[in-house]
Amino acid sequence: MTGSPLSEIDRPNSYIGRSVPRPNARRLVAGRGAYVDDLRLPRMAHVAFLRSPHAHARILAIHAEEARRAPGVIRVVTGRELAAHCTPWVGVLHHLKGLKSAPQHAMAVDRACWQGEPVCAVVARSRAEAEDAAALIRVDWEELPAVTDMETALDPATPVIHPDLGDNLAFRREHVGGDPDAAFADPEAVVVEATFHTGRHTGVCLEGRSILADWNPAEERLTVYQSTQAPHMMQTVFARHLGLREGQVRVVCKDVGGSYGIKVHVYPDEVATAALSKMLGRPVKFVADRIEGMVSDIHARDHRLRARAAVRRDGTLLAMEVDDLTGIGPYSVYPRTSAVEGNQVVNLCGGPYVLKGYRAKTTVVFQNKTPTCQYRAVGHPIATAVTEGLVDLAAEAIGMDPAEIRRRNLIPDDAYPCTSLSGMRFEALSHHKCLARLLEMMDYERLRAEQAELRKHGIHRGIGLACFIELTNPSPFMYGIGGARISAMDGATVRLDPDGSLAVASGVTEQGQGTEAILAQIAATAVGVPVERVRVVTGDTEVTPYGGGTWASRGAGIGGEAMLQAGLALKEGILAVAGAMLQARPETLDIRGGVVVDRASGAERLPLEELGRVVYFRGDTLPRDLPRELVATRHWTPKEYPFCFTNGAQASYLEVDVETGFVRLLGHWCVEDCGTVINPMLVEEQIRGGVVQGIGGALFEHCVYSPEGQLLSGSLADYLVPMSGEMPDIHVGHVETPTRESALGAKGAGEAGTAGAPAAVQNAINDALRPFGARVLAQPFTPARILAALGRI
Amino acid sequence: MDRFVAIRLTVNGEPVEARVDARLHLVDFLREQLDLTGSHVGCEHGVCGACTIRVNGEIVRGCLMLAAQCDGAEVWTIEGLTETGEIAALQEAFVARNALQCGFCTPGMLVAAAELLRREPRPSRERIRDWLGGNYCRCTGYHAIVDAVEQAAAALHGAPAE
């Protein structure tokens, strides 16, 4: 690789930066997707799980005789029986110092620790028969006190969920940067403080978690078709806990019906399904239905944060302090752990701003609720809601416009590289460019004027801004250094076939983001072929290069760079052959539109299909010692920075009905910087989808528990998700600051929308409520909470 | 009472005879017995719209109707509507506008959108949002779906009236 960073992607006929449609979309609109539940194998059986109805209870006995005799039943397996075939796990990472958790089994053995924990499995000919039989199982339970309130989880009077751990504390971290005490003591400082809550919510992938495990005793191989984001990680997990070598396990990931971080974790029922297939020697399928998904998919964002900020009257922000408390359920989720979200809050708060002092603490406690773990934009929406909430409180306290206080305090665009007070290293961000673009797109001044005018008529609108940083392209510093076998590296293979088309494979995966589309664009650009002639394979541990999969916005930045390098390597190989065939020096040639051309004149010299024909079928006509490698594989992993941080800004414009507490979203804007934009149309839909997920958490979504630990919002009639009617048009703008770490320059884009939307909505609602002296800081901002803040209920 | 019910119906224009469990949902019948896996099961309680199909000219939720209710019915799913070309303009627009990501909601979304365009040739963005308000999409943020339905309406019926 030579030349300036952009030279290889900024060539004639480049597909980088073009909104080409996704190659797999045509199949999906025709109903020809292949999601796990669409797959059928000979002798396939179905498993249904009996789940704990209690938040915390001892299993005294399981009476399954009747279930065993029920029609269609193949096997009933208790947790204790399964434990002989499947080892437990502990969700800790060494670099999260002090993080502890208890061994977790695929099914509860003696005790269930949350409502929904799998207790007993019924394998039958059909799912309906399995469910019928599961209903016949009787369990003798001894109910135990449930720990549900995270505020009292560490009180001496509260029972300890795992007595071997000593207490209910999973993890605690405090970080101090600069001199917060001096900053808060500044004689000119105005101090604002508030308590924020983010509501526990979950991913609600439209396709439930799904797995079809097929143990073939004759081959001693396990093939797992799974709806997952990380096939290679799952290969390791199945091997490790079922007593196999990794090479005995193949994980195939066809179409995935939404994931957003939900499908990157190890789920007890999924591991149990694989173990059951091994026990029975036949394929076993499990698809989580909606109700069981609500109690068994990971939850997230159950946080209470006490926070304060110091600001001078001239608008200079001095310091921020955040004290975060989060409840994660009874186990830290394997293998990524449930401490990462709180840890991210510590890392990310205050991130966009120049501060003199910063102190942040997270306390992560166990409770008897569904386990929580990483969900889209891990920690970002929490940190941004707190940071941007504080900035608006500071602006209000000193009487400054919210846009102005941000302009005065955002890290200057020419200050990079730099390190935040939380220790995050920023290569190059563009806060001021993004904010300026945002204000221009939304016509901030006009909206302010409109807001003031409508106030006179009793219409209460609000404008909310949110600037944010976004962690993408993680290096081994995210998980690998903690001991998890989660790859931060990905490989790509590019092969020229005899017809001049490319077959490419990658370790990153597709869950609808458009991974396969951008990989095709990059390969087509690197080699110089029409994008229609590229076929992409992802999601199969047997045929793709090793890799981490798609999560933490790493697909384009890491998988894409590997593909670029592989494509360039293949091109070099092709041009070496072409040079011999054309009696020209390879460096005088190029490939454009699938044809080898003269680099200087562009004159067509040799179609790739002719080159392919000669190499594959008439190699006798080529010089004897000419290398003829038409396959290239390259790998890439970030090395310079632990994470590739990027940034953006969002705005919400909305109206609050002060009589009903209802919020009507009128418009939403997001300007983000994901470095090199490979496909603007795909990035824009990523951003919009992320924004709506963020809005969901801000306005609607809430896993509500009773004091006994019963989930009260377990159906989509009780747990509200954003639908099209309530959502606004979302306007997206791009600023491009490519990372210099890679030739492609791509940073991630998947978290940006979710990172900033709740803060923007929160600030807009409070902007609308300001004349009433009312304020809401506990998500979701439901009509009831808004009316309560207004003192009307 | 017999647990099984004999039904005769047409599915995507083809005659079908079956004996179905009385409790079997229509969408499960289509998926499990006829291998029409294009209709998806998202919530099984009538909220998400992933199983939207057309029965006797009306769009219904395949999880809220029993197969046993379909004796004599005419059923159309995404597979049949694709083959006849009836929803081709919408499918083109969905691809062109990237109005889908994971694609799980898409068949139901297309069947619902087709019904809207059959009734109202030039719906406004607000009307499209309202009409599709019973079809959950977690990926796109809905904006591109609204764009695509608008684009398909324009392709079929010309630009919207101002």
Short mmCIF file of C-alpha atoms in Angstrom, two decimals, chain B residues 6 64 107 117:
data_model
loop_
_atom_site.label_atom_id
_atom_site.label_comp_id
_atom_site.label_asym_id
_atom_site.label_seq_id
_atom_site.Cartn_x
_atom_site.Cartn_y
_atom_site.Cartn_z
CA ALA B 6 -60.54 -30.20 6.97
CA LEU B 64 -54.71 -13.65 14.80
CA PRO B 107 -42.97 -8.86 3.63
CA LEU B 117 -51.86 2.07 -2.51
#
